Coordinates of C-alpha atoms in Angstrom, one line a residue:
Chain A
M213 CA -7.6 -13.8 23.7
D214 CA -11.4 -14.3 23.4
E215 CA -12.3 -11.3 21.4
V216 CA -10.5 -8.6 19.5
D217 CA -11.4 -5.0 20.0
Y218 CA -10.8 -3.6 16.5
V219 CA -13.7 -5.0 14.5
S220 CA -17.3 -5.6 15.4
G221 CA -20.7 -5.8 13.7
E222 CA -20.9 -2.0 13.7
T223 CA -17.5 -1.5 11.9
R224 CA -17.7 0.6 8.7
L225 CA -15.7 -0.8 5.9
F226 CA -13.2 0.8 3.5
G227 CA -11.1 -1.0 1.0
I228 CA -8.0 -0.6 -1.2
V229 CA -8.6 -2.3 -4.6
G230 CA -5.7 -3.4 -6.7
H231 CA -3.8 -6.3 -8.2
P232 CA -1.4 -7.3 -6.8
I233 CA -2.4 -6.1 -3.3
E234 CA 0.2 -7.5 -0.9
Q235 CA 2.5 -4.5 -1.2
V236 CA 0.0 -1.7 -0.3
R237 CA 0.4 0.3 2.9
S238 CA -3.0 2.0 3.1
P239 CA -4.6 -0.7 5.4
E240 CA -2.2 0.1 8.3
M241 CA -2.1 3.9 7.6
I242 CA -5.6 4.9 6.7
T243 CA -7.1 2.6 9.3
A244 CA -4.9 4.3 11.9
E245 CA -6.1 7.8 10.7
L246 CA -9.8 6.7 10.7
T247 CA -9.4 5.3 14.2
R248 CA -7.5 8.4 15.4
R249 CA -10.6 10.4 14.4
G250 CA -12.8 8.2 16.5
R251 CA -14.5 6.1 13.8
N252 CA -15.2 2.4 14.2
A253 CA -13.8 1.6 10.7
I254 CA -11.2 -0.4 8.9
L255 CA -9.6 -0.3 5.5
L256 CA -9.0 -3.7 3.9
P257 CA -6.9 -5.0 1.1
I258 CA -9.1 -6.2 -1.8
D259 CA -7.4 -8.2 -4.5
V260 CA -9.4 -8.1 -7.8
L261 CA -8.3 -9.3 -11.2
S262 CA -8.7 -7.0 -14.2
D263 CA -11.3 -9.2 -15.8
D264 CA -13.5 -9.1 -12.7
F265 CA -13.0 -5.4 -11.9
E266 CA -16.2 -3.9 -13.4
A267 CA -18.7 -6.5 -12.2
C268 CA -17.0 -7.0 -8.8
L269 CA -16.8 -3.3 -8.0
A270 CA -20.4 -2.7 -9.0
Q271 CA -21.4 -5.3 -6.4
L272 CA -18.9 -4.3 -3.7
M273 CA -20.4 -0.8 -3.8
R274 CA -23.8 -2.3 -2.9
V275 CA -22.4 -3.6 0.4
R276 CA -24.3 -1.3 2.8
N277 CA -21.6 -0.8 5.4
L278 CA -18.9 0.0 2.8
D279 CA -18.2 3.8 3.0
G280 CA -15.3 4.3 0.6
L281 CA -12.6 2.8 -1.6
V282 CA -9.0 3.6 -2.5
F283 CA -7.6 2.4 -5.8
T284 CA -4.1 1.4 -6.7
I285 CA -2.3 -0.1 -9.7
P286 CA -3.8 -1.0 -12.2
Y287 CA -7.2 0.6 -11.5
K288 CA -6.8 4.3 -10.9
Q289 CA -8.1 5.2 -14.4
A290 CA -10.8 2.5 -14.7
A291 CA -12.2 3.6 -11.3
C292 CA -13.3 6.9 -12.7
R293 CA -16.2 5.2 -14.3
L294 CA -17.5 4.2 -10.9
A295 CA -17.9 7.8 -9.7
S296 CA -21.1 9.7 -10.0
R297 CA -19.0 12.9 -9.6
L298 CA -15.3 13.7 -10.0
G299 CA -13.2 16.3 -8.1
E300 CA -11.0 18.9 -9.8
Q301 CA -7.8 16.9 -9.7
A302 CA -9.5 13.8 -11.0
L303 CA -11.0 15.7 -13.9
A304 CA -7.5 16.9 -14.9
V305 CA -5.7 13.6 -14.3
G306 CA -8.4 11.3 -15.6
A307 CA -7.9 9.0 -12.6
I308 CA -9.0 8.6 -9.0
N309 CA -7.5 7.0 -6.0
A310 CA -10.3 7.7 -3.5
L311 CA -14.1 7.1 -4.0
A312 CA -16.4 8.1 -1.1
R313 CA -20.0 7.1 -0.6
D314 CA -21.9 10.3 -0.5
R315 CA -24.6 10.8 2.1
D316 CA -27.0 11.4 -0.8
G317 CA -26.3 8.0 -2.3
G318 CA -23.7 8.9 -5.0
W319 CA -20.0 8.1 -5.1
I320 CA -17.5 11.0 -5.3
G321 CA -14.1 10.3 -6.9
E322 CA -10.9 12.3 -6.4
I323 CA -7.1 11.7 -6.7
F324 CA -4.7 12.7 -3.9
D325 CA -1.5 11.1 -5.1
G326 CA -0.1 14.3 -6.7
L327 CA -1.2 16.5 -3.9
G328 CA 0.3 14.0 -1.4
C329 CA 3.6 14.0 -3.3
V330 CA 3.8 17.8 -3.3
E331 CA 3.0 17.8 0.4
A332 CA 5.8 15.3 1.1
F333 CA 8.3 17.6 -0.7
R334 CA 7.0 20.6 1.2
R335 CA 7.4 18.8 4.5
A336 CA 11.0 17.9 3.4
G337 CA 11.7 21.6 2.7
Q338 CA 11.9 21.0 -1.1
A339 CA 10.1 23.2 -3.6
F340 CA 9.4 22.5 -7.3
T341 CA 9.3 26.1 -8.3
D342 CA 11.9 26.9 -11.0
R343 CA 13.4 23.4 -10.8
R344 CA 13.9 20.9 -13.7
V345 CA 11.9 17.8 -13.0
M346 CA 12.3 14.4 -14.7
L347 CA 9.2 12.1 -14.2
I348 CA 9.3 8.4 -15.1
G349 CA 5.8 6.9 -15.5
A350 CA 2.7 8.4 -17.0
G351 CA 0.1 6.0 -15.5
G352 CA -2.4 6.9 -12.8
A353 CA 0.2 7.9 -10.2
G354 CA 2.4 9.6 -12.8
R355 CA -0.4 11.7 -14.2
A356 CA -1.5 12.8 -10.8
I357 CA 2.0 13.8 -9.8
A358 CA 2.6 15.6 -13.1
F359 CA -0.5 17.8 -12.7
A360 CA 0.2 18.6 -9.0
V361 CA 3.9 19.3 -9.7
A362 CA 3.0 21.5 -12.8
S363 CA 0.8 23.7 -10.4
E364 CA 4.0 24.4 -8.5
K365 CA 5.6 26.1 -11.6
P366 CA 8.7 24.1 -12.2
K367 CA 11.2 25.3 -14.8
S368 CA 10.6 22.2 -16.9
L369 CA 8.9 18.8 -16.6
R370 CA 10.4 16.0 -18.7
I371 CA 8.2 12.9 -18.8
F372 CA 9.1 9.4 -19.8
D373 CA 6.9 6.3 -20.1
I374 CA 7.6 3.0 -21.9
D375 CA 4.5 4.0 -23.9
A376 CA 5.8 7.1 -25.5
N377 CA 2.4 8.3 -26.7
R378 CA 1.1 8.1 -23.1
A379 CA 4.0 10.3 -22.0
S380 CA 3.8 12.9 -24.8
G381 CA 0.0 13.0 -24.4
L382 CA 0.4 13.8 -20.7
A383 CA 2.9 16.5 -21.5
E384 CA 0.4 18.0 -24.0
S385 CA -2.4 18.0 -21.4
I386 CA -0.1 19.7 -18.9
R387 CA 0.8 22.4 -21.4
A388 CA -2.9 23.0 -22.1
I389 CA -3.7 23.7 -18.4
H390 CA -0.3 25.2 -17.5
P391 CA 1.1 26.9 -20.7
E392 CA 3.9 28.5 -18.8
V393 CA 5.4 25.1 -17.9
D394 CA 7.9 23.5 -20.3
A395 CA 6.4 20.0 -20.2
H396 CA 7.7 17.5 -22.8
F397 CA 8.4 13.9 -23.5
G398 CA 12.0 12.8 -23.0
D399 CA 14.1 9.7 -22.3
P400 CA 15.1 9.0 -18.7
A401 CA 18.0 11.2 -17.7
V402 CA 19.8 12.5 -14.7
E403 CA 21.9 15.2 -16.3
G404 CA 20.3 18.7 -16.4
V405 CA 17.8 17.4 -13.8
D406 CA 17.1 18.8 -10.3
I407 CA 14.4 16.4 -9.2
L408 CA 14.1 12.8 -10.4
M409 CA 10.8 11.1 -9.8
N410 CA 9.8 7.5 -10.4
A411 CA 6.0 6.9 -10.7
S412 CA 6.3 3.7 -12.8
P413 CA 5.9 0.2 -11.3
V414 CA 9.5 -0.7 -12.2
G415 CA 11.2 -1.9 -9.0
M416 CA 8.1 -2.9 -7.1
L417 CA 8.1 -6.1 -5.0
N418 CA 10.7 -8.5 -6.4
D419 CA 11.3 -6.6 -9.6
P420 CA 15.1 -6.1 -9.6
R421 CA 15.1 -3.5 -12.4
M422 CA 15.7 0.2 -12.2
P423 CA 13.4 2.8 -14.0
I424 CA 16.6 4.5 -15.3
E425 CA 19.8 2.8 -16.4
V426 CA 22.6 4.8 -14.8
A427 CA 25.6 3.9 -12.6
K428 CA 25.6 7.1 -10.6
I429 CA 23.3 10.1 -10.0
P430 CA 24.7 13.6 -9.5
S431 CA 24.6 14.3 -5.7
D432 CA 22.6 17.5 -6.0
V433 CA 19.6 15.7 -7.6
V434 CA 16.7 15.0 -5.3
V435 CA 15.4 11.5 -6.0
F436 CA 11.8 10.3 -5.3
D437 CA 10.3 6.9 -5.8
A438 CA 6.5 6.4 -5.5
I439 CA 6.9 2.7 -4.8
V440 CA 6.0 1.7 -1.2
K441 CA 7.1 -1.9 -1.2
P442 CA 10.0 -2.3 -1.0
E443 CA 10.6 1.0 0.7
Q444 CA 14.2 1.1 -0.4
T445 CA 14.1 0.4 -4.1
R446 CA 17.2 -0.1 -6.2
L447 CA 16.8 3.4 -7.5
L448 CA 16.7 4.9 -4.0
T449 CA 19.7 2.7 -3.0
L450 CA 21.7 4.1 -5.9
A451 CA 20.6 7.6 -5.1
R452 CA 21.7 7.2 -1.5
E453 CA 25.0 5.7 -2.5
S454 CA 25.4 8.7 -4.9
G455 CA 24.9 11.1 -2.0
C456 CA 21.5 12.4 -3.2
R457 CA 18.6 13.5 -1.0
T458 CA 15.9 10.9 -1.2
L459 CA 12.1 10.8 -0.7
F460 CA 10.0 7.7 -0.3
G461 CA 6.6 6.5 -1.5
R462 CA 5.7 6.2 2.1
Q463 CA 6.2 10.0 2.5
M464 CA 3.9 10.6 -0.4
M465 CA 1.3 8.4 1.3
H466 CA 1.8 10.2 4.6
G467 CA 1.3 13.5 2.7
Q468 CA -2.1 12.4 1.4
I469 CA -3.6 10.2 4.2
G470 CA -5.3 13.2 6.0
K471 CA -6.6 14.5 2.6
V472 CA -8.1 11.1 1.7
V473 CA -9.8 10.7 5.1
D474 CA -11.1 14.3 4.9
H475 CA -12.6 13.3 1.5
F476 CA -14.3 10.2 3.0
E477 CA -15.6 12.1 6.1
R478 CA -16.8 15.1 4.1
H479 CA -19.0 12.9 1.8
N480 CA -19.9 10.1 4.3
G481 CA -21.3 13.0 6.5
T482 CA -19.4 11.9 9.6
E483 CA -17.4 15.0 10.2
S484 CA -19.8 16.3 12.7
A485 CA -19.4 13.1 14.7
R486 CA -16.0 14.4 15.7
P487 CA -16.4 16.9 18.6
A488 CA -12.9 18.3 18.1
T489 CA -13.6 19.3 14.5
A490 CA -16.0 21.8 13.0
G491 CA -18.9 20.0 11.4
A492 CA -19.5 20.3 7.6
Chain B
M283 CA -0.7 6.3 16.2
D284 CA 0.8 6.2 12.7
E285 CA -0.1 2.7 11.7
V286 CA -2.2 -0.1 13.1
D287 CA -0.8 -3.6 13.4
Y288 CA -3.9 -5.7 12.8
V289 CA -4.4 -5.2 9.0
S290 CA -2.0 -5.0 6.1
G291 CA -1.8 -5.7 2.4
E292 CA -1.2 -9.4 3.2
T293 CA -4.2 -9.8 5.4
R294 CA -6.6 -12.6 4.3
L295 CA -10.3 -11.7 4.5
F296 CA -13.2 -13.5 5.9
G297 CA -16.7 -12.1 6.2
I298 CA -20.1 -12.6 7.9
V299 CA -22.9 -11.8 5.5
G300 CA -26.3 -10.8 6.8
H301 CA -29.0 -8.1 7.1
P302 CA -29.1 -6.5 9.5
I303 CA -25.5 -6.9 10.5
E304 CA -24.8 -4.6 13.5
Q305 CA -25.7 -7.3 16.0
V306 CA -23.3 -10.0 15.0
R307 CA -20.5 -11.2 17.2
S308 CA -18.4 -13.2 14.8
P309 CA -16.1 -10.3 13.8
E310 CA -14.6 -10.0 17.4
M311 CA -14.7 -13.7 18.1
I312 CA -13.6 -15.5 14.9
T313 CA -11.0 -12.8 14.2
A314 CA -9.6 -13.6 17.7
E315 CA -9.5 -17.3 17.0
L316 CA -7.9 -16.9 13.5
T317 CA -5.3 -14.6 15.1
R318 CA -4.7 -17.0 18.0
R319 CA -3.8 -19.6 15.4
G320 CA -1.2 -17.3 13.9
R321 CA -3.0 -16.2 10.8
N322 CA -2.9 -12.6 9.4
A323 CA -6.6 -12.6 8.9
I324 CA -9.7 -10.6 9.8
L325 CA -13.5 -11.4 9.7
L326 CA -15.6 -8.4 8.7
P327 CA -19.3 -7.6 8.9
I328 CA -20.8 -7.5 5.4
D329 CA -24.3 -6.0 5.2
V330 CA -26.1 -7.1 2.0
L331 CA -29.8 -6.6 1.1
S332 CA -31.8 -9.7 0.0
D333 CA -32.3 -8.3 -3.5
D334 CA -28.5 -8.0 -3.9
F335 CA -27.5 -11.3 -2.3
E336 CA -27.0 -13.5 -5.3
A337 CA -25.2 -11.1 -7.6
C338 CA -23.2 -9.6 -4.7
L339 CA -22.0 -12.9 -3.3
A340 CA -21.0 -14.2 -6.7
Q341 CA -18.6 -11.2 -7.0
L342 CA -17.4 -11.2 -3.4
M343 CA -16.3 -14.8 -3.9
R344 CA -14.1 -13.6 -6.8
V345 CA -12.1 -11.3 -4.4
R346 CA -8.8 -13.3 -4.4
N347 CA -7.8 -12.7 -0.8
L348 CA -11.2 -13.7 0.6
D349 CA -10.9 -17.1 2.1
G350 CA -14.2 -17.8 3.8
L351 CA -17.7 -16.5 4.7
V352 CA -20.0 -17.0 7.6
F353 CA -23.8 -16.5 7.0
T354 CA -26.4 -15.2 9.4
I355 CA -30.1 -14.2 9.2
P356 CA -31.6 -14.3 6.6
Y357 CA -29.1 -16.1 4.3
K358 CA -28.3 -19.4 5.9
Q359 CA -30.5 -21.3 3.5
A360 CA -29.9 -19.3 0.3
A361 CA -26.1 -19.6 0.9
C362 CA -26.3 -23.3 0.1
R363 CA -26.5 -22.5 -3.6
L364 CA -23.0 -20.8 -3.3
A365 CA -21.3 -24.1 -2.3
S366 CA -19.7 -26.5 -4.7
R367 CA -19.9 -29.2 -2.0
L368 CA -21.9 -29.5 1.3
G369 CA -21.0 -31.2 4.6
E370 CA -23.1 -33.8 6.4
Q371 CA -24.9 -31.4 8.7
A372 CA -25.6 -28.9 5.9
L373 CA -27.1 -31.7 3.7
A374 CA -29.5 -32.6 6.6
V375 CA -30.3 -29.1 7.6
G376 CA -30.5 -27.5 4.1
A377 CA -28.6 -24.5 5.3
I378 CA -25.0 -23.4 5.9
N379 CA -23.3 -20.9 8.1
A380 CA -19.7 -21.4 7.0
L381 CA -18.3 -21.4 3.4
A382 CA -14.6 -22.1 3.0
R383 CA -12.5 -21.5 -0.1
D384 CA -11.1 -24.8 -1.0
R385 CA -7.4 -25.1 -2.0
D386 CA -8.7 -26.7 -5.2
G387 CA -10.8 -23.7 -6.1
G388 CA -14.2 -24.8 -4.9
W389 CA -16.3 -23.6 -1.9
I390 CA -17.3 -26.0 0.8
G391 CA -20.4 -25.3 2.9
E392 CA -21.2 -26.6 6.3
I393 CA -23.4 -25.6 9.3
F394 CA -22.0 -25.5 12.8
D395 CA -24.9 -23.7 14.7
G396 CA -26.4 -27.0 16.0
L397 CA -23.1 -28.6 16.9
G398 CA -22.1 -25.4 18.6
C399 CA -25.4 -25.3 20.6
V400 CA -25.0 -28.9 21.7
E401 CA -21.4 -28.2 22.6
A402 CA -22.5 -25.2 24.7
F403 CA -24.9 -27.4 26.7
R404 CA -22.2 -30.0 27.1
R405 CA -19.9 -27.4 28.6
A406 CA -22.7 -26.3 30.9
G407 CA -23.1 -29.9 32.1
Q408 CA -26.5 -30.2 30.4
A409 CA -27.4 -33.3 28.3
F410 CA -30.4 -33.5 25.9
T411 CA -30.7 -37.3 26.3
D412 CA -34.2 -38.4 27.5
R413 CA -35.3 -34.8 28.0
R414 CA -38.3 -33.0 26.6
V415 CA -37.2 -30.1 24.3
M416 CA -39.3 -27.2 23.1
L417 CA -37.8 -25.4 20.1
I418 CA -39.2 -22.1 18.8
G419 CA -38.0 -21.2 15.3
A420 CA -37.5 -23.5 12.3
G421 CA -35.4 -21.2 10.2
G422 CA -31.7 -21.7 9.4
A423 CA -30.5 -21.7 13.0
G424 CA -33.6 -23.6 14.3
R425 CA -33.2 -26.4 11.7
A426 CA -29.5 -26.8 12.6
I427 CA -30.3 -27.0 16.3
A428 CA -33.1 -29.4 15.7
F429 CA -30.9 -31.9 13.8
A430 CA -28.0 -31.6 16.3
V431 CA -30.3 -32.0 19.3
A432 CA -32.1 -35.0 17.7
S433 CA -28.7 -36.7 17.4
E434 CA -28.5 -36.5 21.2
K435 CA -31.7 -38.7 21.6
P436 CA -34.0 -36.4 23.5
K437 CA -37.3 -37.9 24.8
S438 CA -39.3 -35.5 22.6
L439 CA -38.7 -32.5 20.4
R440 CA -41.6 -30.1 20.0
I441 CA -41.1 -27.5 17.3
F442 CA -43.0 -24.2 16.8
D443 CA -42.6 -21.6 14.0
I444 CA -44.9 -18.8 13.0
D445 CA -44.9 -20.7 9.7
A446 CA -46.6 -23.9 10.9
N447 CA -45.8 -25.8 7.7
R448 CA -42.1 -25.0 8.2
A449 CA -42.2 -26.4 11.7
S450 CA -44.1 -29.6 10.9
G451 CA -41.9 -30.1 7.8
L452 CA -38.8 -29.9 10.0
A453 CA -40.3 -32.4 12.5
E454 CA -41.0 -34.8 9.7
S455 CA -37.4 -34.5 8.4
I456 CA -36.1 -35.2 11.9
R457 CA -38.3 -38.3 12.2
A458 CA -37.1 -39.5 8.8
I459 CA -33.4 -39.4 10.0
H460 CA -34.1 -40.2 13.7
P461 CA -37.2 -42.3 13.9
E462 CA -36.7 -43.0 17.6
V463 CA -37.2 -39.3 18.4
D464 CA -40.7 -38.0 19.1
A465 CA -40.4 -34.9 16.9
H466 CA -43.7 -33.0 16.3
F467 CA -45.2 -29.6 15.7
G468 CA -46.6 -27.8 18.8
D469 CA -47.5 -24.4 20.1
P470 CA -45.0 -22.6 22.4
A471 CA -45.3 -24.1 25.9
V472 CA -43.3 -24.3 29.1
E473 CA -45.4 -27.0 30.9
G474 CA -44.1 -30.5 30.3
V475 CA -40.9 -29.1 29.0
D476 CA -37.3 -29.6 30.3
I477 CA -35.4 -27.5 27.9
L478 CA -36.8 -24.3 26.2
M479 CA -34.9 -23.1 23.2
N480 CA -35.5 -19.9 21.1
A481 CA -34.0 -20.0 17.6
S482 CA -36.4 -17.4 16.1
P483 CA -35.4 -13.7 15.6
V484 CA -38.1 -12.6 18.0
G485 CA -36.4 -10.4 20.7
M486 CA -33.4 -9.4 18.5
L487 CA -32.0 -5.8 18.8
N488 CA -34.8 -3.5 19.7
D489 CA -37.6 -6.0 19.2
P490 CA -39.4 -5.9 22.6
R491 CA -41.4 -9.1 22.1
M492 CA -41.0 -12.6 23.6
P493 CA -41.1 -15.8 21.5
I494 CA -43.5 -17.3 24.0
E495 CA -46.2 -15.4 25.9
V496 CA -46.0 -16.6 29.5
A497 CA -45.7 -14.7 32.8
K498 CA -43.4 -17.3 34.5
I499 CA -41.4 -20.3 33.6
P500 CA -41.1 -23.3 35.9
S501 CA -37.7 -23.1 37.6
D502 CA -36.5 -26.5 36.6
V503 CA -36.7 -25.6 32.9
V504 CA -33.4 -24.8 31.2
V505 CA -33.8 -21.8 28.9
F506 CA -31.6 -21.0 25.9
D507 CA -31.8 -18.1 23.5
A508 CA -29.8 -18.2 20.3
I509 CA -29.9 -14.4 19.9
V510 CA -26.6 -12.7 20.5
K511 CA -27.6 -9.0 20.6
P512 CA -29.0 -8.2 23.1
E513 CA -27.3 -10.9 25.1
Q514 CA -30.0 -10.6 27.8
T515 CA -33.2 -11.0 25.8
R516 CA -36.6 -10.5 27.5
L517 CA -37.0 -14.3 27.4
L518 CA -33.8 -14.8 29.3
T519 CA -34.6 -12.0 31.8
L520 CA -37.9 -13.8 32.5
A521 CA -36.1 -17.1 32.8
R522 CA -33.7 -15.7 35.3
E523 CA -36.4 -14.0 37.3
S524 CA -38.2 -17.4 37.3
G525 CA -35.1 -19.1 38.8
C526 CA -34.2 -21.0 35.6
R527 CA -30.8 -22.1 34.4
T528 CA -30.1 -20.0 31.3
L529 CA -27.8 -20.4 28.3
F530 CA -26.9 -17.5 25.9
G531 CA -26.4 -17.2 22.1
R532 CA -22.9 -16.2 22.8
Q533 CA -22.3 -19.6 24.4
M534 CA -23.6 -21.3 21.3
M535 CA -21.1 -19.1 19.3
H536 CA -18.3 -20.0 21.6
G537 CA -19.2 -23.7 21.1
Q538 CA -18.7 -23.4 17.4
I539 CA -15.9 -20.9 16.9
G540 CA -13.2 -23.5 16.9
K541 CA -15.2 -25.8 14.6
V542 CA -15.8 -23.0 12.1
V543 CA -12.1 -22.0 12.0
D544 CA -11.1 -25.7 11.7
H545 CA -13.4 -25.8 8.7
F546 CA -11.7 -22.8 7.1
E547 CA -8.2 -24.0 7.8
R548 CA -8.9 -27.6 6.6
H549 CA -10.1 -26.3 3.2
N550 CA -7.9 -23.2 2.8
G551 CA -5.0 -25.5 3.3
T552 CA -3.4 -23.4 6.0
E553 CA -3.3 -26.1 8.8
S554 CA 0.2 -27.1 8.0
A555 CA 1.3 -23.5 8.5
R556 CA 0.7 -24.0 12.2
P557 CA 3.7 -25.8 13.7
A558 CA 1.8 -26.7 16.9
T559 CA -0.8 -28.6 14.9
A560 CA -0.6 -31.7 12.7
G561 CA -1.0 -30.8 9.0
A562 CA -4.0 -32.0 7.1

């Protein structure tokens, strides 16, 4: 093979920034969606250490053929400072996972994790309305999921984080925006829970731990794990063995891929390049 | 298509840095060679403005999954400062086009333009020995070509640049290393010339000019143009119409692709990952 056909001098660049980076799935999935829409573009993994984040990102954003960035652990909150304008979800959550170069020169941040998660449940025929939700993890992804789930009017939203203040602070923010939702801090539990969600990094890659220490999960609990690598975390294995319905991090990603690429295209000003789609 | 198979979280990054960038051919060609050798790697176009070069490159080199860079116009000389060690050709030329992350943490610079050009002529059955060479352009690529051609013992090497001092300085450097070669400054000419080489940017992209103002070229002159986009420059069109043998920038690139990737692998420490190749 003399030349490859998926990258050229005219390719527009996107990146996913995180540390570690090997476990991310956006390169395969978002590149596929960009390509499907007819763009000569690729989304790359970009592995940046925390100490380098600020200086490195400031310079990456000056690369002229870079049109957008996705952020993953541990940068979803720090990335807010890079945006010249934040979307509605990002303002509530205090984190972003997508940053688009605007055709006017600014950078527009928004978070789609929570919306993608709700979309994944919707596609699986599962509603949050009037159900009791246990959420583990109040970091970037956890906050996004909490706000999006709260919009769906669950009966209750119990939130745990190893940093208890972070979890109770999130519950308080939820109640401020959604006073009708019983959002509160609570230890991990499977009793009195309809939907169990892990949005903490516990169980990622070679981490053998579980975000909740139980031997069995009641079979009527729906269990979701935001982790994408491994796909089958120990939590989800236990859930399957317990007879529970399970949802995967990859489904949350699938639920948001289209929304993230819409965000890029809307601000890059490339929507009208797609004949099949109405221009913006 | 749900996922692409050519990029993932584990992909190692390489880049070609220049401005403009759309015309480069390294992304297709070097990515193909990296892939052929079994690496999960991709070489991207990176468009950086001159004012941003120093700060941007310092940060790009801190991206942990970036293993190497290629430099094109106008950065081949400035890029020397990024290297912690320079190869033999780079020391003579004062420019690099390849910078490899060393397994010990440093960055090793070398230039393969000239070696690739001589290799392209060798593959085409053309030798420089005892022939009269006219070289237009004494920038990064021109200097590299001049030193590599001088090693082949041409009868003479006449060098032109719009910056006359740059051209005569290059001729002087050549004579210092190769005193047996008649290297000198001279205006562009096709009479008394066996091989005409353009290494200036004149004729690149939409530039309609020619690096030499002649209506016809003697048919026994071999004409080479280092420009890769367009492939068929006006100079090469005239050469073909004049009945001359022509060589393209793409052939020079082909001549050096293997050498550039060897350089990356030798320093990245990935050679031994290839079962078919002896480890370094």
